[in-house]
């Protein structure tokens, strides 16, 4: 028996898909346009704007910075977030509920405000080097993803499994690595990806913390756009999207995407 | 190696709530003792204290000569079987079973051999390479059992191991547990809320309530000779008739119950514990008869039980359930006497409120 679907529902779904995918098509189109300005639909077809990215040293430099920050900031955030998520899940009946919400604050506070206060206290107040300030800032803004996503995995983890390991002679610290972590791997990978992407695309916090000689790719993109309105901007965007898709694809290949939703 | 387990005057708190009070318990070598009670009675707390997941506020826990009280959980060498099985989801059956051996530094080849032998013993030889997710509940619990047994622990502990299984499997598994425990002669502590389960496989059972052991004895004694009203109620003594001894009548004690009816209890068969006491029986402990030495009553609803008739009786002491012989059915509404059967009645002290 065929299930009947209302035509309006179909129309609405199609509309949503257009809305979601439309911008991607426009960016992709603009990136290959053989004009010296951003335009859509593309006129002509060229890949020179992609090679142009690597000829502008500021892009190459900030790209490295951005990747370094995304990996370093996420790693730092995980180092804090995993133990925090573990404690929140393991002792969820003993700990007050608001503790878990504290880790979401970086999402709730407007990023502009967060960026400003970080600049005021960390960059200016404590006179921390720019790169380190950026690293701390990025670790902070991705912390909610690490704690929440890893936490979701841990909340469905049966802690008697950990106790079983301990009863079989495995010390607690070792049980954490041999039994707990392998079983929340999905959450850690999902959290890492979300955090990595968030960090890679961040503008509002980074803009306050970048300084002379140190910038990130999205900030450089803004700076570039103020001076040149050429399709390089679109091609950098395509590249950023490409990285995101590539990361997703690797996960899909190695673990399966259902892994992320498990 | 068989050793005994001793808990001496153990008190435990959760925060400021006292959950165990001055509990002492001795499990002899090779003995299986069950802790039986409803949730919150302290049975699981007791098990977790012995396992080392909780620390007692005071008292000591000893396994043979070894003092466990302050020993970290991983150093206690106790085999634990959990209600949720708690298998390692990321490991195969074989690796699950070998886990404890690995912690003990057993070499890979020996580990594999011993794990496989144990998996064979619980009847899962063909499933050694599966992951727990691909096993049925009963199979999972067998793996959990094998995992706990393979380290040859001096003490085995079970925390409601069968409550996630269906009824048929529960009976098979408890026999299996008892068989393996006896074959190895391992001392065992078994926590359950299921009376039938506890009685069927235990050498002795401790019935617990509010952090205390109410009575610790063999299932046979608990079933027929409960020591107090709580245990009597727990094991199915449905009738609790408050009484008061008023006089001696020859070789019997005359007792009065609410409503003024009196009954003579022969001294050779009954020991009256105090002036105020409770006559506790199951329905089969009160025989419905046309006349005799007993509680006068008006018979209410009659139900057929197969081996007897059961009557809801409206007595001056309240609603009572009593059985009558199939050969002599009484009509609902008729008057009769409920005769206590000495070997099926207990006289218990009145609980201090």
CSV table of C-alpha atoms in Angstrom, one decimal, chain A residues 158 160-161 163-172 174 178-179 182-183, chain B residues 48 53 73-74 78 80 82 84 86-90 99-100 103-104 147:
chain,number,residue,atom,x,y,z
A,158,UNK,CA,25.6,2.5,31.9
A,160,UNK,CA,27.9,-0.3,36.0
A,161,UNK,CA,30.0,-1.1,33.0
A,163,UNK,CA,32.1,-0.7,37.9
A,164,UNK,CA,32.3,-4.1,36.3
A,165,UNK,CA,35.8,-3.2,35.0
A,166,UNK,CA,36.9,-2.0,38.4
A,167,UNK,CA,35.5,-5.2,40.0
A,168,UNK,CA,37.6,-7.2,37.6
A,169,UNK,CA,40.8,-5.5,38.8
A,170,UNK,CA,41.0,-2.4,36.7
A,171,UNK,CA,41.9,0.8,38.6
A,172,UNK,CA,39.4,3.6,38.1
A,174,UNK,CA,42.5,3.0,33.7
A,178,UNK,CA,39.8,1.4,28.5
A,179,UNK,CA,36.1,1.1,29.1
A,182,UNK,CA,35.8,3.7,23.8
A,183,UNK,CA,32.1,3.6,24.5
B,48,UNK,CA,28.2,-2.1,47.1
B,53,UNK,CA,31.9,1.2,45.5
B,73,UNK,CA,37.5,-1.7,44.8
B,74,UNK,CA,39.8,-2.9,42.0
B,78,UNK,CA,35.4,-10.1,43.9
B,80,UNK,CA,30.3,-9.2,40.4
B,82,UNK,CA,25.1,-6.9,37.6
B,84,UNK,CA,22.1,-4.7,33.6
B,86,UNK,CA,27.3,-4.4,32.4
B,87,UNK,CA,29.1,-6.2,29.5
B,88,UNK,CA,31.7,-4.1,27.7
B,89,UNK,CA,29.9,-3.2,24.5
B,90,UNK,CA,33.0,-2.6,22.5
B,99,UNK,CA,39.1,-8.7,30.6
B,100,UNK,CA,39.8,-9.7,34.3
B,103,UNK,CA,44.1,-7.0,34.4
B,104,UNK,CA,45.9,-9.8,36.2
B,147,UNK,CA,33.4,-13.0,33.2
